[in-house]
Short mmCIF file of N, CA and C in Angstrom, two decimals:
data_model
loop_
_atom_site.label_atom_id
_atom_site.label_comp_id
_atom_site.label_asym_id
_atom_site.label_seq_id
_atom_site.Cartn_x
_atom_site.Cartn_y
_atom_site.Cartn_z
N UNK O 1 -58.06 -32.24 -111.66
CA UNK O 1 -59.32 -32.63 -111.06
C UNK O 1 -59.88 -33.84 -111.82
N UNK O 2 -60.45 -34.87 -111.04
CA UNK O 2 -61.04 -35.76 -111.34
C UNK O 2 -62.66 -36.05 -111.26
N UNK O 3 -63.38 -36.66 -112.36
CA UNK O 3 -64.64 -36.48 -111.70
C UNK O 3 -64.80 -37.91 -111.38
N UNK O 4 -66.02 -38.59 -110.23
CA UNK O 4 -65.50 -40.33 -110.03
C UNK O 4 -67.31 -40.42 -109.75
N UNK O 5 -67.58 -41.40 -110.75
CA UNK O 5 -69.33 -41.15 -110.59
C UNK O 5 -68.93 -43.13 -110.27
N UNK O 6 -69.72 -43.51 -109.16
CA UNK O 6 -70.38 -44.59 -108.75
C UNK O 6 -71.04 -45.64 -109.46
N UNK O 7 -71.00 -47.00 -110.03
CA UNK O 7 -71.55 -47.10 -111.31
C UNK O 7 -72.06 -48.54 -110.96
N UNK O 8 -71.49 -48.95 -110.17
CA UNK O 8 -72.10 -50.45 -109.91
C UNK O 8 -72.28 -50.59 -108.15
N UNK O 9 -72.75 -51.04 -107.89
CA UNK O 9 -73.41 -51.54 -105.99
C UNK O 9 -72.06 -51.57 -105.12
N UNK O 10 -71.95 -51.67 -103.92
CA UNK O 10 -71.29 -52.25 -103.09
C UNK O 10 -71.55 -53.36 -102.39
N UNK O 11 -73.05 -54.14 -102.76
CA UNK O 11 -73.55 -54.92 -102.30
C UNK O 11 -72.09 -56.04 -102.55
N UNK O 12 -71.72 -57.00 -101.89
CA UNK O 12 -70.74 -58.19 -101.82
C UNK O 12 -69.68 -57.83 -101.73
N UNK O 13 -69.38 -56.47 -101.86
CA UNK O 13 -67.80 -56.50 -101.72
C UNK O 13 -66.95 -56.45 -100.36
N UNK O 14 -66.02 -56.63 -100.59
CA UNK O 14 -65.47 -56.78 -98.99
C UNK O 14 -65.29 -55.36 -97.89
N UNK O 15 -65.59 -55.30 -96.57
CA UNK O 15 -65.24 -53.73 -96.00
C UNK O 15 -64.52 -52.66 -96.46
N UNK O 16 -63.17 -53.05 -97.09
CA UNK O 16 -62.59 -52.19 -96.78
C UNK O 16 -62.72 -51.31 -98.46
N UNK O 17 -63.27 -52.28 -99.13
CA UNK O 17 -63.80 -51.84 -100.63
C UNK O 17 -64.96 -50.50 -100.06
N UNK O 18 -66.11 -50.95 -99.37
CA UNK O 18 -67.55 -50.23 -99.06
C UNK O 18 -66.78 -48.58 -98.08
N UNK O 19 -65.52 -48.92 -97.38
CA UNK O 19 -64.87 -47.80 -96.98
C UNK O 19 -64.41 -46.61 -97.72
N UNK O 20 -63.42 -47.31 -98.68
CA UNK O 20 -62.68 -46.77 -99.87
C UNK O 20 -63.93 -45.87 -100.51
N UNK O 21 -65.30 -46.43 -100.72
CA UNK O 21 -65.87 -45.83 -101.50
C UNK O 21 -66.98 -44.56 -100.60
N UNK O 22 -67.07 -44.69 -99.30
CA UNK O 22 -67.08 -43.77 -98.56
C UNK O 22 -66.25 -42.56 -98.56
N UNK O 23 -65.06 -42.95 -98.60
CA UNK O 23 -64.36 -42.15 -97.88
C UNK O 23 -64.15 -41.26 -99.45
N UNK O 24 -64.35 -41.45 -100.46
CA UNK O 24 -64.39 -40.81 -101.61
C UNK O 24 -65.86 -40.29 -101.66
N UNK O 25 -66.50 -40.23 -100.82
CA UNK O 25 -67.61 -39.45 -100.61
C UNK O 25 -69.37 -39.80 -101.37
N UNK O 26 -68.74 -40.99 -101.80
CA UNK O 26 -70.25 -41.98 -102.61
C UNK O 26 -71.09 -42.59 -101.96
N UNK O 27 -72.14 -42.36 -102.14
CA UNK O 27 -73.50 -43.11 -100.74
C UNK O 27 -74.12 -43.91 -102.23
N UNK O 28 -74.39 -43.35 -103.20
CA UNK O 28 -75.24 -43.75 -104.11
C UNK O 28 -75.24 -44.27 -105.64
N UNK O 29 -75.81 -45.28 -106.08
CA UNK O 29 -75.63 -45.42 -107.61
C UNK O 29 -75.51 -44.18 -108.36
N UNK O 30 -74.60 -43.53 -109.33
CA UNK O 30 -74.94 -42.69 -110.18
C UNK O 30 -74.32 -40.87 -109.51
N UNK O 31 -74.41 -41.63 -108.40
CA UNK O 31 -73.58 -39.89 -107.60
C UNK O 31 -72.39 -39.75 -108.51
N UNK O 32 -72.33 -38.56 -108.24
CA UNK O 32 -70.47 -38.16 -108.53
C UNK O 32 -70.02 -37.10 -107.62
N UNK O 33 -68.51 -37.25 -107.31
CA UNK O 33 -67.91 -36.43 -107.00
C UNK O 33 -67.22 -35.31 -107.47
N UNK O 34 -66.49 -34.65 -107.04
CA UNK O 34 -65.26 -33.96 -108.46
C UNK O 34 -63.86 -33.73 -107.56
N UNK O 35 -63.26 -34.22 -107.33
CA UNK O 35 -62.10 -34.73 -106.35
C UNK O 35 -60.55 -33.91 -106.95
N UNK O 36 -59.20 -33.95 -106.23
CA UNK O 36 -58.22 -33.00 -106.56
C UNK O 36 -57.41 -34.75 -106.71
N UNK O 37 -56.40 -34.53 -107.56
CA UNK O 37 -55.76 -35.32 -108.15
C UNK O 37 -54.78 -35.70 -107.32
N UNK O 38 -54.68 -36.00 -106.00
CA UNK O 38 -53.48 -36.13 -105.18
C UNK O 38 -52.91 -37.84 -105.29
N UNK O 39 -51.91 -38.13 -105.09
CA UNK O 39 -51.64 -39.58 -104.74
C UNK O 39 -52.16 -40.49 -104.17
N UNK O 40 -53.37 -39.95 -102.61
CA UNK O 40 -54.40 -40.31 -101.78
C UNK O 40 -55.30 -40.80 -102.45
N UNK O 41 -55.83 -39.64 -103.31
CA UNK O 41 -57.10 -40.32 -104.06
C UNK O 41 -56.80 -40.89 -105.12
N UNK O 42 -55.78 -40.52 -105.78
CA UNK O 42 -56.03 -42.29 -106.96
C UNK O 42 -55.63 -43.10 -106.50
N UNK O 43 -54.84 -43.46 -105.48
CA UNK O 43 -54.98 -44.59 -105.01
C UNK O 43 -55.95 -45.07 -104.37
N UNK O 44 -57.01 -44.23 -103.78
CA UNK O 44 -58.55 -44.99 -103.35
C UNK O 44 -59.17 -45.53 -104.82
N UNK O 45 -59.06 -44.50 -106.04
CA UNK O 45 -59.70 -44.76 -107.00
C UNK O 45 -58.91 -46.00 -107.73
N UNK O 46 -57.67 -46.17 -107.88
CA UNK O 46 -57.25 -47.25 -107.90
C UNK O 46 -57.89 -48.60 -107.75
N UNK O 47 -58.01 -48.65 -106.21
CA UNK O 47 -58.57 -49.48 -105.43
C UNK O 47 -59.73 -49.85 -106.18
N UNK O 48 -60.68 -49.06 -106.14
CA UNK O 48 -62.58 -49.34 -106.47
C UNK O 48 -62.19 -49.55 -107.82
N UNK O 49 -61.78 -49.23 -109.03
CA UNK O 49 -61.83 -49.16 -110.79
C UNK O 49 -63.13 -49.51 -110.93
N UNK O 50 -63.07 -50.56 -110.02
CA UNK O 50 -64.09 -51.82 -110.64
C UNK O 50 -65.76 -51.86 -110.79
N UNK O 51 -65.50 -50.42 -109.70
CA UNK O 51 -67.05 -49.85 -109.33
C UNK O 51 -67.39 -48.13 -110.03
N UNK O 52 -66.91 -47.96 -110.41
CA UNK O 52 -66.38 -45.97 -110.66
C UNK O 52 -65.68 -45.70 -112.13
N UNK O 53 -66.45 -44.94 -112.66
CA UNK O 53 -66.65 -44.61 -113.98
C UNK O 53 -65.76 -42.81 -113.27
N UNK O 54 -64.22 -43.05 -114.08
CA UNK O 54 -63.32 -41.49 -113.80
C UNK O 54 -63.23 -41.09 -115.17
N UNK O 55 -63.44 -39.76 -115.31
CA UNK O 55 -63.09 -38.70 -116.08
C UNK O 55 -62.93 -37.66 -115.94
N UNK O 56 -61.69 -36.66 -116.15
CA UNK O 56 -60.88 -36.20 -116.24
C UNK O 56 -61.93 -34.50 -116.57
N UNK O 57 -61.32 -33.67 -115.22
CA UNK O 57 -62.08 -32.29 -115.04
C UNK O 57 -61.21 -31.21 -115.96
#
């Protein structure tokens, strides 16, 4: 299990970035999730790094 807390805006980034971070279930600065470690999701988390503060459940 992963936990993936939201840490910087989506303001400028491109669609499919503001998707990625949907679809990992983030609306908000500072939210977190707690997500299952599959290949799917680190590769979304992959994707965002740049926005998402992960540590390890």
């Amino acid at each position: 299990m992963v936990k993936v807390t939201l840490i910087r805006s989506t303001n400028g980034q491109i669609k499919s970035v503001k998707d990625t971070i949907a679809a990992l279930g983030l609306k908000k600065i500072r939210q977190s999730k707690t997500l299952e470690e599959t290949p799917a999701n680190l590769g979304q988390i992959k994707k965002v790094a740049h926005l998402v503060l992960v540590e390890k459940v």
